[in-house]
Structure formats: C-alpha cells, structure tokens
C-alpha cells in the first residue's frame, strides 16, 4: 500500500510497501537508486521456462555489476497458472535457482489488484488498455523510482538488455 494511502497520489514506486513471499513488509524505498524490473510471474505458464531462465540471466549479468533489481510478483489471475501456496512458489523458485526478489502472490487486475500494480498500470498503460493481459508483463523502473517502460509477455527478458542499459 502507498504510504499516503492512495496509489493515485504516489509519485514513485518508493511510496509503496509490499509483502515479500515470506509475508514480511518490504518498503520499496529500499530499491532507491537501482534500476528495477517488475514482473508478474507464474510457475505453470507456457512462457515460464524462457522467462525464468532469462530473468535469472539478466539478474546474473546486471545484478551485481549494475545494481539491477528484479521484483517478481506471482499472480494466479491468468488461467490459474500460479495455483500454489507461498511455500509451493518458493520451492519452484528454488528448483529454478532464482536469486531475484520474490513477493507474495497478488492480483494485478480488478478491484483487488495490488496498489503497486494499479500505480504501474496508471503510469504505463498498455496498447489495448492499461489492464495486464497475461503473465510476465514487465515494467522497467529507473533509479528515481519512475515507471519508464512497459513490455508485454511476448517480450523475452533477454530482449530488454538495450532498454535496461539506458537507465543504469
């Protein structure tokens, strides 16, 4: 939730606190000064193998050297492709050697959409409307916490390198 209570009043992602996969509060201000890639993930999607592999590769390449932070938010709103509990999601992530930050399962669309995701969509609407259309929608956030780009599920993480490099 935004520190000021309303996603519409937020000026950056740093105005939000979210729950991590262990149900702990994480103020996004901890990412200040870092380029962030925020993505909705699912473990049982056809896009999962490529996206998890390439998100790991991006994190390995840019996490230490450039300070890239990847914030992954599991979501079960698309054909029930993330049905598991937090424990199930952690086990899946462990099997895929995930080192980037994993958050609690959320809704990205509808009345119960997480306030951060309402903000992301407000800042970077989609071509056919601001709603999230599928798993692995990606938002690039600059070092000032501003949402600067949105990429659809069909854009593989490896194709984001040139985009990310503009903000390091």
mmCIF file with all atom_site columns, N, CA, C and O in Angstrom, residues 136-166:
data_model
loop_
_atom_site.group_PDB
_atom_site.id
_atom_site.type_symbol
_atom_site.label_atom_id
_atom_site.label_alt_id
_atom_site.label_comp_id
_atom_site.label_asym_id
_atom_site.label_entity_id
_atom_site.label_seq_id
_atom_site.pdbx_PDB_ins_code
_atom_site.Cartn_x
_atom_site.Cartn_y
_atom_site.Cartn_z
_atom_site.occupancy
_atom_site.B_iso_or_equiv
_atom_site.pdbx_formal_charge
_atom_site.auth_seq_id
_atom_site.auth_comp_id
_atom_site.auth_asym_id
_atom_site.auth_atom_id
_atom_site.pdbx_PDB_model_num
ATOM 1   N N  . UNK A 1 136 ? 3.894  -12.442 -17.027 1.00 0.00 ? 136 UNK A N  1
ATOM 2   C CA . UNK A 1 136 ? 5.191  -11.938 -17.493 1.00 0.00 ? 136 UNK A CA 1
ATOM 3   C C  . UNK A 1 136 ? 5.110  -10.600 -18.231 1.00 0.00 ? 136 UNK A C  1
ATOM 4   O O  . UNK A 1 136 ? 5.879  -10.340 -19.147 1.00 0.00 ? 136 UNK A O  1
ATOM 5   N N  . UNK A 1 137 ? 4.194  -9.733  -17.788 1.00 0.00 ? 137 UNK A N  1
ATOM 6   C CA . UNK A 1 137 ? 4.227  -8.339  -18.201 1.00 0.00 ? 137 UNK A CA 1
ATOM 7   C C  . UNK A 1 137 ? 5.339  -7.683  -17.390 1.00 0.00 ? 137 UNK A C  1
ATOM 8   O O  . UNK A 1 137 ? 5.465  -7.937  -16.197 1.00 0.00 ? 137 UNK A O  1
ATOM 9   N N  . UNK A 1 138 ? 6.151  -6.860  -18.043 1.00 0.00 ? 138 UNK A N  1
ATOM 10  C CA . UNK A 1 138 ? 7.361  -6.332  -17.406 1.00 0.00 ? 138 UNK A CA 1
ATOM 11  C C  . UNK A 1 138 ? 7.350  -4.803  -17.407 1.00 0.00 ? 138 UNK A C  1
ATOM 12  O O  . UNK A 1 138 ? 7.086  -4.187  -18.439 1.00 0.00 ? 138 UNK A O  1
ATOM 13  N N  . UNK A 1 139 ? 7.673  -4.226  -16.252 1.00 0.00 ? 139 UNK A N  1
ATOM 14  C CA . UNK A 1 139 ? 7.795  -2.779  -16.110 1.00 0.00 ? 139 UNK A CA 1
ATOM 15  C C  . UNK A 1 139 ? 9.234  -2.451  -15.736 1.00 0.00 ? 139 UNK A C  1
ATOM 16  O O  . UNK A 1 139 ? 9.779  -3.044  -14.801 1.00 0.00 ? 139 UNK A O  1
ATOM 17  N N  . UNK A 1 140 ? 9.834  -1.499  -16.452 1.00 0.00 ? 140 UNK A N  1
ATOM 18  C CA . UNK A 1 140 ? 11.163 -1.011  -16.095 1.00 0.00 ? 140 UNK A CA 1
ATOM 19  C C  . UNK A 1 140 ? 10.978 0.276   -15.305 1.00 0.00 ? 140 UNK A C  1
ATOM 20  O O  . UNK A 1 140 ? 10.235 1.181   -15.712 1.00 0.00 ? 140 UNK A O  1
ATOM 21  N N  . UNK A 1 141 ? 11.672 0.336   -14.168 1.00 0.00 ? 141 UNK A N  1
ATOM 22  C CA . UNK A 1 141 ? 11.622 1.491   -13.279 1.00 0.00 ? 141 UNK A CA 1
ATOM 23  C C  . UNK A 1 141 ? 13.035 2.056   -13.185 1.00 0.00 ? 141 UNK A C  1
ATOM 24  O O  . UNK A 1 141 ? 13.989 1.302   -12.949 1.00 0.00 ? 141 UNK A O  1
ATOM 25  N N  . UNK A 1 142 ? 13.169 3.376   -13.367 1.00 0.00 ? 142 UNK A N  1
ATOM 26  C CA . UNK A 1 142 ? 14.502 3.982   -13.329 1.00 0.00 ? 142 UNK A CA 1
ATOM 27  C C  . UNK A 1 142 ? 14.987 4.181   -11.888 1.00 0.00 ? 142 UNK A C  1
ATOM 28  O O  . UNK A 1 142 ? 14.275 3.861   -10.927 1.00 0.00 ? 142 UNK A O  1
ATOM 29  N N  . UNK A 1 143 ? 16.187 4.722   -11.739 1.00 0.00 ? 143 UNK A N  1
ATOM 30  C CA . UNK A 1 143 ? 16.805 4.868   -10.415 1.00 0.00 ? 143 UNK A CA 1
ATOM 31  C C  . UNK A 1 143 ? 16.066 5.863   -9.523  1.00 0.00 ? 143 UNK A C  1
ATOM 32  O O  . UNK A 1 143 ? 16.286 5.892   -8.315  1.00 0.00 ? 143 UNK A O  1
ATOM 33  N N  . UNK A 1 144 ? 15.182 6.659   -10.108 1.00 0.00 ? 144 UNK A N  1
ATOM 34  C CA . UNK A 1 144 ? 14.385 7.610   -9.334  1.00 0.00 ? 144 UNK A CA 1
ATOM 35  C C  . UNK A 1 144 ? 13.022 7.021   -8.938  1.00 0.00 ? 144 UNK A C  1
ATOM 36  O O  . UNK A 1 144 ? 12.196 7.710   -8.355  1.00 0.00 ? 144 UNK A O  1
ATOM 37  N N  . UNK A 1 145 ? 12.801 5.757   -9.307  1.00 0.00 ? 145 UNK A N  1
ATOM 38  C CA . UNK A 1 145 ? 11.539 5.111   -8.943  1.00 0.00 ? 145 UNK A CA 1
ATOM 39  C C  . UNK A 1 145 ? 10.395 5.381   -9.900  1.00 0.00 ? 145 UNK A C  1
ATOM 40  O O  . UNK A 1 145 ? 9.246  5.054   -9.607  1.00 0.00 ? 145 UNK A O  1
ATOM 41  N N  . UNK A 1 146 ? 10.695 5.962   -11.051 1.00 0.00 ? 146 UNK A N  1
ATOM 42  C CA . UNK A 1 146 ? 9.667  6.270   -12.057 1.00 0.00 ? 146 UNK A CA 1
ATOM 43  C C  . UNK A 1 146 ? 9.522  5.102   -13.035 1.00 0.00 ? 146 UNK A C  1
ATOM 44  O O  . UNK A 1 146 ? 10.511 4.528   -13.478 1.00 0.00 ? 146 UNK A O  1
ATOM 45  N N  . UNK A 1 147 ? 8.280  4.803   -13.371 1.00 0.00 ? 147 UNK A N  1
ATOM 46  C CA . UNK A 1 147 ? 7.986  3.733   -14.329 1.00 0.00 ? 147 UNK A CA 1
ATOM 47  C C  . UNK A 1 147 ? 8.229  4.305   -15.722 1.00 0.00 ? 147 UNK A C  1
ATOM 48  O O  . UNK A 1 147 ? 7.523  5.212   -16.150 1.00 0.00 ? 147 UNK A O  1
ATOM 49  N N  . UNK A 1 148 ? 9.246  3.773   -16.408 1.00 0.00 ? 148 UNK A N  1
ATOM 50  C CA . UNK A 1 148 ? 9.667  4.369   -17.676 1.00 0.00 ? 148 UNK A CA 1
ATOM 51  C C  . UNK A 1 148 ? 9.319  3.535   -18.912 1.00 0.00 ? 148 UNK A C  1
ATOM 52  O O  . UNK A 1 148 ? 9.239  4.071   -20.015 1.00 0.00 ? 148 UNK A O  1
ATOM 53  N N  . UNK A 1 149 ? 9.106  2.233   -18.734 1.00 0.00 ? 149 UNK A N  1
ATOM 54  C CA . UNK A 1 149 ? 8.755  1.390   -19.883 1.00 0.00 ? 149 UNK A CA 1
ATOM 55  C C  . UNK A 1 149 ? 7.881  0.230   -19.419 1.00 0.00 ? 149 UNK A C  1
ATOM 56  O O  . UNK A 1 149 ? 7.985  -0.224  -18.281 1.00 0.00 ? 149 UNK A O  1
ATOM 57  N N  . UNK A 1 150 ? 7.064  -0.236  -20.354 1.00 0.00 ? 150 UNK A N  1
ATOM 58  C CA . UNK A 1 150 ? 6.241  -1.432  -20.148 1.00 0.00 ? 150 UNK A CA 1
ATOM 59  C C  . UNK A 1 150 ? 6.443  -2.349  -21.348 1.00 0.00 ? 150 UNK A C  1
ATOM 60  O O  . UNK A 1 150 ? 6.443  -1.877  -22.489 1.00 0.00 ? 150 UNK A O  1
ATOM 61  N N  . UNK A 1 151 ? 6.623  -3.635  -21.059 1.00 0.00 ? 151 UNK A N  1
ATOM 62  C CA . UNK A 1 151 ? 6.811  -4.626  -22.119 1.00 0.00 ? 151 UNK A CA 1
ATOM 63  C C  . UNK A 1 151 ? 5.865  -5.795  -21.883 1.00 0.00 ? 151 UNK A C  1
ATOM 64  O O  . UNK A 1 151 ? 5.723  -6.265  -20.749 1.00 0.00 ? 151 UNK A O  1
ATOM 65  N N  . UNK A 1 152 ? 5.252  -6.262  -22.951 1.00 0.00 ? 152 UNK A N  1
ATOM 66  C CA . UNK A 1 152 ? 4.281  -7.337  -22.861 1.00 0.00 ? 152 UNK A CA 1
ATOM 67  C C  . UNK A 1 152 ? 4.917  -8.701  -22.630 1.00 0.00 ? 152 UNK A C  1
ATOM 68  O O  . UNK A 1 152 ? 6.137  -8.867  -22.724 1.00 0.00 ? 152 UNK A O  1
ATOM 69  N N  . UNK A 1 153 ? 4.074  -9.681  -22.354 1.00 0.00 ? 153 UNK A N  1
ATOM 70  C CA . UNK A 1 153 ? 4.530  -11.044 -22.092 1.00 0.00 ? 153 UNK A CA 1
ATOM 71  C C  . UNK A 1 153 ? 5.334  -11.651 -23.236 1.00 0.00 ? 153 UNK A C  1
ATOM 72  O O  . UNK A 1 153 ? 6.183  -12.505 -23.014 1.00 0.00 ? 153 UNK A O  1
ATOM 73  N N  . UNK A 1 154 ? 5.089  -11.196 -24.457 1.00 0.00 ? 154 UNK A N  1
ATOM 74  C CA . UNK A 1 154 ? 5.775  -11.744 -25.633 1.00 0.00 ? 154 UNK A CA 1
ATOM 75  C C  . UNK A 1 154 ? 7.209  -11.241 -25.759 1.00 0.00 ? 154 UNK A C  1
ATOM 76  O O  . UNK A 1 154 ? 7.969  -11.740 -26.582 1.00 0.00 ? 154 UNK A O  1
ATOM 77  N N  . UNK A 1 155 ? 7.596  -10.247 -24.953 1.00 0.00 ? 155 UNK A N  1
ATOM 78  C CA . UNK A 1 155 ? 8.964  -9.725  -24.991 1.00 0.00 ? 155 UNK A CA 1
ATOM 79  C C  . UNK A 1 155 ? 9.791  -10.521 -23.983 1.00 0.00 ? 155 UNK A C  1
ATOM 80  O O  . UNK A 1 155 ? 9.563  -10.448 -22.785 1.00 0.00 ? 155 UNK A O  1
ATOM 81  N N  . UNK A 1 156 ? 10.738 -11.280 -24.509 1.00 0.00 ? 156 UNK A N  1
ATOM 82  C CA . UNK A 1 156 ? 11.574 -12.105 -23.639 1.00 0.00 ? 156 UNK A CA 1
ATOM 83  C C  . UNK A 1 156 ? 12.534 -11.215 -22.857 1.00 0.00 ? 156 UNK A C  1
ATOM 84  O O  . UNK A 1 156 ? 13.002 -10.196 -23.380 1.00 0.00 ? 156 UNK A O  1
ATOM 85  N N  . UNK A 1 157 ? 12.839 -11.576 -21.608 1.00 0.00 ? 157 UNK A N  1
ATOM 86  C CA . UNK A 1 157 ? 13.732 -10.753 -20.796 1.00 0.00 ? 157 UNK A CA 1
ATOM 87  C C  . UNK A 1 157 ? 15.069 -10.435 -21.474 1.00 0.00 ? 157 UNK A C  1
ATOM 88  O O  . UNK A 1 157 ? 15.584 -9.319  -21.328 1.00 0.00 ? 157 UNK A O  1
ATOM 89  N N  . UNK A 1 158 ? 15.628 -11.364 -22.236 1.00 0.00 ? 158 UNK A N  1
ATOM 90  C CA . UNK A 1 158 ? 16.915 -11.108 -22.903 1.00 0.00 ? 158 UNK A CA 1
ATOM 91  C C  . UNK A 1 158 ? 16.810 -9.948  -23.893 1.00 0.00 ? 158 UNK A C  1
ATOM 92  O O  . UNK A 1 158 ? 17.805 -9.286  -24.187 1.00 0.00 ? 158 UNK A O  1
ATOM 93  N N  . UNK A 1 159 ? 15.614 -9.687  -24.403 1.00 0.00 ? 159 UNK A N  1
ATOM 94  C CA . UNK A 1 159 ? 15.410 -8.592  -25.359 1.00 0.00 ? 159 UNK A CA 1
ATOM 95  C C  . UNK A 1 159 ? 15.337 -7.230  -24.655 1.00 0.00 ? 159 UNK A C  1
ATOM 96  O O  . UNK A 1 159 ? 15.239 -6.190  -25.317 1.00 0.00 ? 159 UNK A O  1
ATOM 97  N N  . UNK A 1 160 ? 15.385 -7.226  -23.328 1.00 0.00 ? 160 UNK A N  1
ATOM 98  C CA . UNK A 1 160 ? 15.284 -5.976  -22.577 1.00 0.00 ? 160 UNK A CA 1
ATOM 99  C C  . UNK A 1 160 ? 16.644 -5.348  -22.283 1.00 0.00 ? 160 UNK A C  1
ATOM 100 O O  . UNK A 1 160 ? 16.706 -4.246  -21.742 1.00 0.00 ? 160 UNK A O  1
ATOM 101 N N  . UNK A 1 161 ? 17.722 -6.026  -22.626 1.00 0.00 ? 161 UNK A N  1
ATOM 102 C CA . UNK A 1 161 ? 19.058 -5.521  -22.280 1.00 0.00 ? 161 UNK A CA 1
ATOM 103 C C  . UNK A 1 161 ? 19.273 -4.092  -22.757 1.00 0.00 ? 161 UNK A C  1
ATOM 104 O O  . UNK A 1 161 ? 19.694 -3.230  -21.979 1.00 0.00 ? 161 UNK A O  1
ATOM 105 N N  . UNK A 1 162 ? 19.017 -3.833  -24.040 1.00 0.00 ? 162 UNK A N  1
ATOM 106 C CA . UNK A 1 162 ? 19.243 -2.473  -24.570 1.00 0.00 ? 162 UNK A CA 1
ATOM 107 C C  . UNK A 1 162 ? 18.363 -1.461  -23.879 1.00 0.00 ? 162 UNK A C  1
ATOM 108 O O  . UNK A 1 162 ? 18.750 -0.290  -23.714 1.00 0.00 ? 162 UNK A O  1
ATOM 109 N N  . UNK A 1 163 ? 17.166 -1.870  -23.452 1.00 0.00 ? 163 UNK A N  1
ATOM 110 C CA . UNK A 1 163 ? 16.258 -0.965  -22.748 1.00 0.00 ? 163 UNK A CA 1
ATOM 111 C C  . UNK A 1 163 ? 16.793 -0.671  -21.348 1.00 0.00 ? 163 UNK A C  1
ATOM 112 O O  . UNK A 1 163 ? 16.825 0.481   -20.927 1.00 0.00 ? 163 UNK A O  1
ATOM 113 N N  . UNK A 1 164 ? 17.193 -1.709  -20.636 1.00 0.00 ? 164 UNK A N  1
ATOM 114 C CA . UNK A 1 164 ? 17.709 -1.543  -19.273 1.00 0.00 ? 164 UNK A CA 1
ATOM 115 C C  . UNK A 1 164 ? 18.977 -0.694  -19.268 1.00 0.00 ? 164 UNK A C  1
ATOM 116 O O  . UNK A 1 164 ? 19.153 0.151   -18.383 1.00 0.00 ? 164 UNK A O  1
ATOM 117 N N  . UNK A 1 165 ? 19.844 -0.908  -20.225 1.00 0.00 ? 165 UNK A N  1
ATOM 118 C CA . UNK A 1 165 ? 21.143 -0.225  -20.251 1.00 0.00 ? 165 UNK A CA 1
ATOM 119 C C  . UNK A 1 165 ? 20.996 1.292   -20.353 1.00 0.00 ? 165 UNK A C  1
ATOM 120 O O  . UNK A 1 165 ? 21.881 2.036   -19.918 1.00 0.00 ? 165 UNK A O  1
ATOM 121 N N  . UNK A 1 166 ? 19.876 1.767   -20.872 1.00 0.00 ? 166 UNK A N  1
ATOM 122 C CA . UNK A 1 166 ? 19.639 3.207   -20.966 1.00 0.00 ? 166 UNK A CA 1
ATOM 123 C C  . UNK A 1 166 ? 19.516 3.854   -19.579 1.00 0.00 ? 166 UNK A C  1
ATOM 124 O O  . UNK A 1 166 ? 19.715 5.056   -19.443 1.00 0.00 ? 166 UNK A O  1
#
